[in-house]
Coordinates of C-alpha atoms in Angstrom, one line a residue:
T1 CA 4.7 146.0 109.1
V2 CA 4.5 148.3 112.0
V3 CA 2.9 146.8 115.1
S4 CA 1.4 149.1 117.7
L5 CA 1.7 148.3 121.4
E6 CA -0.9 150.9 122.4
G7 CA -3.6 148.4 123.1
R8 CA -1.4 146.1 125.1
P9 CA -1.1 146.4 128.8
G10 CA 2.1 147.9 129.9
G11 CA 2.7 149.6 126.7
N12 CA 4.5 152.9 126.7
P13 CA 5.4 155.5 124.2
R14 CA 9.1 154.6 124.4
S15 CA 8.4 151.0 123.4
K16 CA 6.3 152.2 120.5
K17 CA 9.1 154.4 119.2
T18 CA 11.6 151.7 119.5
L19 CA 9.6 149.1 117.7
A20 CA 8.7 151.5 115.0
A21 CA 12.4 152.2 114.4
V22 CA 13.3 148.5 114.3
S23 CA 10.5 147.9 111.8
M24 CA 11.6 150.7 109.6
F25 CA 15.2 149.3 109.4
S26 CA 13.7 145.9 108.5
V27 CA 11.8 147.4 105.6
L28 CA 14.9 149.2 104.3
A29 CA 16.9 146.0 104.6
L30 CA 14.4 144.2 102.4
V31 CA 14.6 146.7 99.6
P32 CA 17.8 145.5 97.9
A33 CA 16.5 142.0 97.8
C34 CA 13.5 143.1 95.8
E35 CA 15.5 145.3 93.3
E36 CA 18.3 144.1 91.1
A37 CA 21.6 145.8 92.1
P38 CA 23.6 147.5 89.3
K39 CA 26.4 145.4 88.0
P40 CA 29.9 146.9 88.3
D41 CA 31.7 147.8 85.1
A42 CA 34.0 145.0 83.9
P43 CA 37.7 145.8 84.4
A44 CA 39.4 147.0 81.2
K45 CA 41.5 144.5 79.4
P46 CA 45.2 145.4 79.3
T47 CA 46.3 146.7 76.0
A48 CA 49.1 145.1 73.9
V49 CA 51.4 147.9 74.7
A50 CA 50.9 147.5 78.5
S51 CA 51.4 143.8 78.4
A52 CA 54.6 144.1 76.3
E53 CA 56.1 146.9 78.4
P54 CA 57.9 144.7 81.0
A55 CA 59.6 142.7 78.2
A56 CA 60.5 145.8 76.3
T57 CA 62.1 147.5 79.3
A58 CA 63.9 144.4 80.6
K59 CA 67.7 144.5 79.8
A60 CA 69.0 141.4 78.2
E61 CA 72.1 140.0 80.0
P62 CA 75.2 140.1 77.7
E63 CA 76.4 136.6 76.6
K64 CA 79.6 135.5 78.2
P65 CA 82.3 134.9 75.6
K66 CA 83.1 131.3 75.1
E67 CA 86.4 130.2 76.6
V68 CA 88.6 128.3 74.2
T69 CA 89.7 124.8 75.1
G70 CA 93.3 123.7 75.1
E71 CA 92.8 121.7 72.0
E72 CA 91.2 124.7 70.2
L73 CA 94.1 126.9 71.2
A74 CA 96.6 124.4 69.9
K75 CA 94.7 124.4 66.5
N76 CA 94.8 128.2 66.4
V77 CA 98.6 128.1 67.0
Q78 CA 99.0 125.6 64.1
A79 CA 96.8 127.6 61.9
W80 CA 98.8 130.8 62.7
T81 CA 102.0 129.0 61.7
K82 CA 100.6 127.8 58.4
A83 CA 99.3 131.3 57.7
W84 CA 102.7 132.8 58.5
D85 CA 104.4 130.4 56.1
S86 CA 102.0 131.1 53.3
G87 CA 101.7 134.8 53.8
D88 CA 97.9 134.6 54.5
A89 CA 97.4 138.1 56.0
E90 CA 93.7 137.7 56.5
T91 CA 94.0 134.6 58.6
L92 CA 96.9 136.0 60.6
K93 CA 94.8 139.0 61.6
A94 CA 91.8 136.8 62.3
L95 CA 93.8 134.7 64.7
T96 CA 95.3 137.7 66.6
T97 CA 94.2 140.7 68.6
A98 CA 94.5 144.2 67.1
K99 CA 97.3 145.0 69.6
V100 CA 99.2 141.7 69.2
S101 CA 102.8 141.8 70.4
Y102 CA 105.5 139.9 68.4
E103 CA 109.0 139.7 69.8
A104 CA 112.2 138.0 68.8
V105 CA 113.8 137.8 72.2
D106 CA 117.4 137.0 71.2
S107 CA 117.5 139.2 68.1
L108 CA 120.4 141.6 67.6
P109 CA 119.3 144.3 67.3
P110 CA 116.2 143.6 69.5
M111 CA 113.1 143.1 67.5
K112 CA 109.7 143.8 68.9
H113 CA 106.5 144.6 67.0
E114 CA 103.3 146.0 68.4
G115 CA 100.0 145.6 66.5
Q116 CA 98.8 143.7 63.5
D117 CA 100.3 146.0 60.9
A118 CA 103.8 145.8 62.6
M119 CA 103.5 142.0 62.8
M120 CA 102.8 142.0 59.0
E121 CA 105.9 144.2 58.4
A122 CA 108.0 141.6 60.3
H123 CA 106.5 138.9 58.2
K124 CA 107.3 140.9 55.0
M125 CA 110.9 141.3 56.1
M126 CA 111.4 137.6 56.9
K127 CA 109.8 136.4 53.7
G128 CA 111.9 138.9 51.7
A129 CA 115.0 137.3 53.2
F130 CA 113.7 133.7 53.1
S131 CA 111.2 133.4 50.3
N132 CA 110.6 129.7 51.0
M133 CA 110.6 130.0 54.8
K134 CA 108.7 127.3 56.6
N135 CA 108.2 126.4 60.3
E136 CA 108.0 122.8 61.4
V137 CA 106.0 122.3 64.7
G138 CA 107.2 119.4 66.8
L139 CA 105.4 120.0 70.1
I140 CA 102.7 122.3 71.5
L141 CA 102.2 122.5 75.3
V142 CA 99.0 124.2 76.5
N143 CA 98.1 125.4 79.9
G144 CA 95.0 127.6 80.1
Q145 CA 95.4 130.5 77.8
E146 CA 99.2 130.0 77.4
A147 CA 101.0 127.8 75.0
V148 CA 104.6 126.9 74.2
M149 CA 105.4 125.8 70.6
L150 CA 108.7 124.0 69.9
G151 CA 109.9 123.3 66.4
S152 CA 112.3 124.5 63.8
T153 CA 112.6 127.2 61.1
H154 CA 113.8 126.4 57.6
G155 CA 114.5 128.3 54.5
K156 CA 117.1 129.6 52.0
N157 CA 118.5 133.1 52.6
D158 CA 117.9 134.4 49.1
G159 CA 117.2 138.0 50.0
E160 CA 118.6 140.9 52.0
L161 CA 118.2 140.6 55.8
M162 CA 118.8 143.7 58.0
G163 CA 121.2 145.2 55.5
Q164 CA 123.1 142.0 54.9
P165 CA 123.1 140.7 51.3
A166 CA 121.7 137.3 50.5
S167 CA 124.0 134.5 51.5
N168 CA 122.1 131.8 49.6
K169 CA 122.7 129.4 52.5
E170 CA 120.2 127.2 54.1
L171 CA 118.7 127.9 57.5
N172 CA 117.6 125.1 59.8
I173 CA 117.4 126.2 63.4
P174 CA 115.4 125.1 66.5
T175 CA 112.9 127.6 67.7
G176 CA 110.6 128.0 70.7
V177 CA 107.7 130.4 71.0
L178 CA 105.8 131.4 74.2
I179 CA 102.2 132.3 73.3
R180 CA 99.6 134.1 75.3
A181 CA 96.0 134.2 74.1
T182 CA 92.7 135.8 75.2
N183 CA 89.8 133.7 76.6
D184 CA 88.4 133.3 73.1
G185 CA 91.6 132.0 71.7
K186 CA 93.0 135.0 69.9
I187 CA 96.8 135.4 70.1
E188 CA 97.8 138.6 72.0
S189 CA 101.5 138.0 72.4
M190 CA 104.3 135.9 71.0
R191 CA 107.9 135.7 72.2
E192 CA 110.2 133.8 69.9
Y193 CA 113.4 132.2 71.3
M194 CA 116.1 131.3 68.8
D195 CA 119.8 130.8 69.1
Q196 CA 121.2 133.7 67.2
G197 CA 124.7 132.3 67.2
T198 CA 123.4 129.2 65.3
F199 CA 121.4 131.5 63.1
A200 CA 124.4 133.7 62.2
A201 CA 126.7 130.6 61.7
Q202 CA 124.4 128.9 59.3
L203 CA 124.1 132.1 57.2
G204 CA 127.9 132.5 57.1
L205 CA 127.9 135.6 59.2
M206 CA 130.4 134.1 61.8
P207 CA 134.0 132.9 61.3
A208 CA 134.3 129.5 59.5
E209 CA 135.5 127.6 62.6
H210 CA 132.4 128.7 64.5
A211 CA 130.1 127.9 61.6
A212 CA 131.7 124.4 61.3
H213 CA 131.1 123.8 65.0
M214 CA 127.5 125.1 65.1
R215 CA 126.1 124.1 61.7
Q216 CA 124.6 120.8 63.0
S217 CA 121.1 120.4 61.5
W218 CA 118.3 119.8 63.9
D219 CA 115.9 117.2 62.6
P220 CA 112.2 117.9 63.4
A221 CA 111.5 114.2 62.8
L222 CA 112.9 113.7 66.3
W223 CA 109.5 114.8 67.5
G224 CA 107.6 112.7 65.0
G225 CA 104.3 114.4 64.0
T226 CA 103.1 117.4 65.8
K227 CA 102.3 116.5 69.4
V228 CA 99.8 118.5 71.4
V229 CA 99.8 118.2 75.2
V230 CA 97.1 120.0 77.3
A231 CA 97.8 120.4 81.0
K232 CA 95.5 118.7 83.4
N233 CA 97.0 120.3 86.5
D234 CA 96.6 117.0 88.3
E235 CA 98.7 115.4 91.0
T236 CA 101.1 113.8 88.5
E237 CA 101.8 117.0 86.7
T238 CA 102.3 118.9 90.0
K239 CA 104.9 116.3 91.0
N240 CA 106.6 116.6 87.6
L241 CA 106.7 120.4 87.9
G242 CA 108.2 120.1 91.3
L243 CA 110.9 117.8 90.0
A244 CA 111.7 120.2 87.1
K245 CA 112.1 123.1 89.5
S246 CA 114.3 121.2 92.0
W247 CA 116.4 119.9 89.1
T248 CA 117.0 123.5 87.9
A249 CA 117.8 124.6 91.4
N250 CA 120.3 121.8 91.9
F251 CA 121.9 122.5 88.5
N252 CA 122.3 126.2 89.4
G253 CA 123.7 125.2 92.7
H254 CA 126.3 122.9 91.0
D255 CA 125.1 119.9 93.1
L256 CA 125.9 117.1 90.7
D257 CA 124.7 114.3 93.0
K258 CA 121.3 115.9 93.4
V259 CA 121.1 116.7 89.7
M260 CA 121.6 113.0 88.9
E261 CA 118.9 112.0 91.4
G262 CA 116.4 113.5 89.1
W263 CA 117.5 111.4 86.1
A264 CA 116.4 108.0 85.1
D265 CA 119.1 105.4 84.3
D266 CA 118.3 105.5 80.6
A267 CA 117.7 109.3 80.4
K268 CA 118.7 111.2 77.2
F269 CA 119.7 114.8 77.0
I270 CA 119.4 116.4 73.5
Y271 CA 120.9 119.9 73.2
A272 CA 119.0 121.0 70.2
G273 CA 120.6 124.4 69.8
H274 CA 124.2 123.2 69.7

């Protein structure tokens, strides 16, 4: 409604214009209230492809390989030994890496094999010389991914060995093997320690007087059944390791008094390789 101020005292043209403008804006302001405003379009629903895109483009994190426990590594070592004795090539390869290293440290000539095929060639050579070869495991010490296996090797030399004809003599010799494995427990290197003098004497490859002196059989029953010891790296083991190191240093220094300080009164020393 437009109200005119012309008939009122004091009215002036400017007041009329102002009121008319205000009234016009009031009318315009009332228009939306009288008419229904158009509804905005509903947002489009995301398609299945769009919703799945983040999951499709996300990179899955690779699973970390499971680290083998000390007990599991010891079982792998025992399984490897049984497979070696039986000639189970499939198991031997399953328990080792493709580039496994196998070395007989004291062998003359030196014997070192790299890779699974070379390892199997070494096995073929030993089984050809000792068809009934068998390894007795007395003790397995495990620390992390390293293990030491102590035991003995037995068998009859009924085949050629490194150009030497079969002696048909029995072999019974102490052995030690240092083993390193990967985090998942596969063997990647083996270093075998064996007294080659005893080996040669038992096969009759040394003079009789030496053979008579050295042919003392080592009884694996001294160890009882196979024992597995997994390092805890605790305070007691740290002290024992320190004692072993100091004993070796004193022995090398020819300090008999200090050497004996590291021995209990009822200590026993067994020289298995003699």
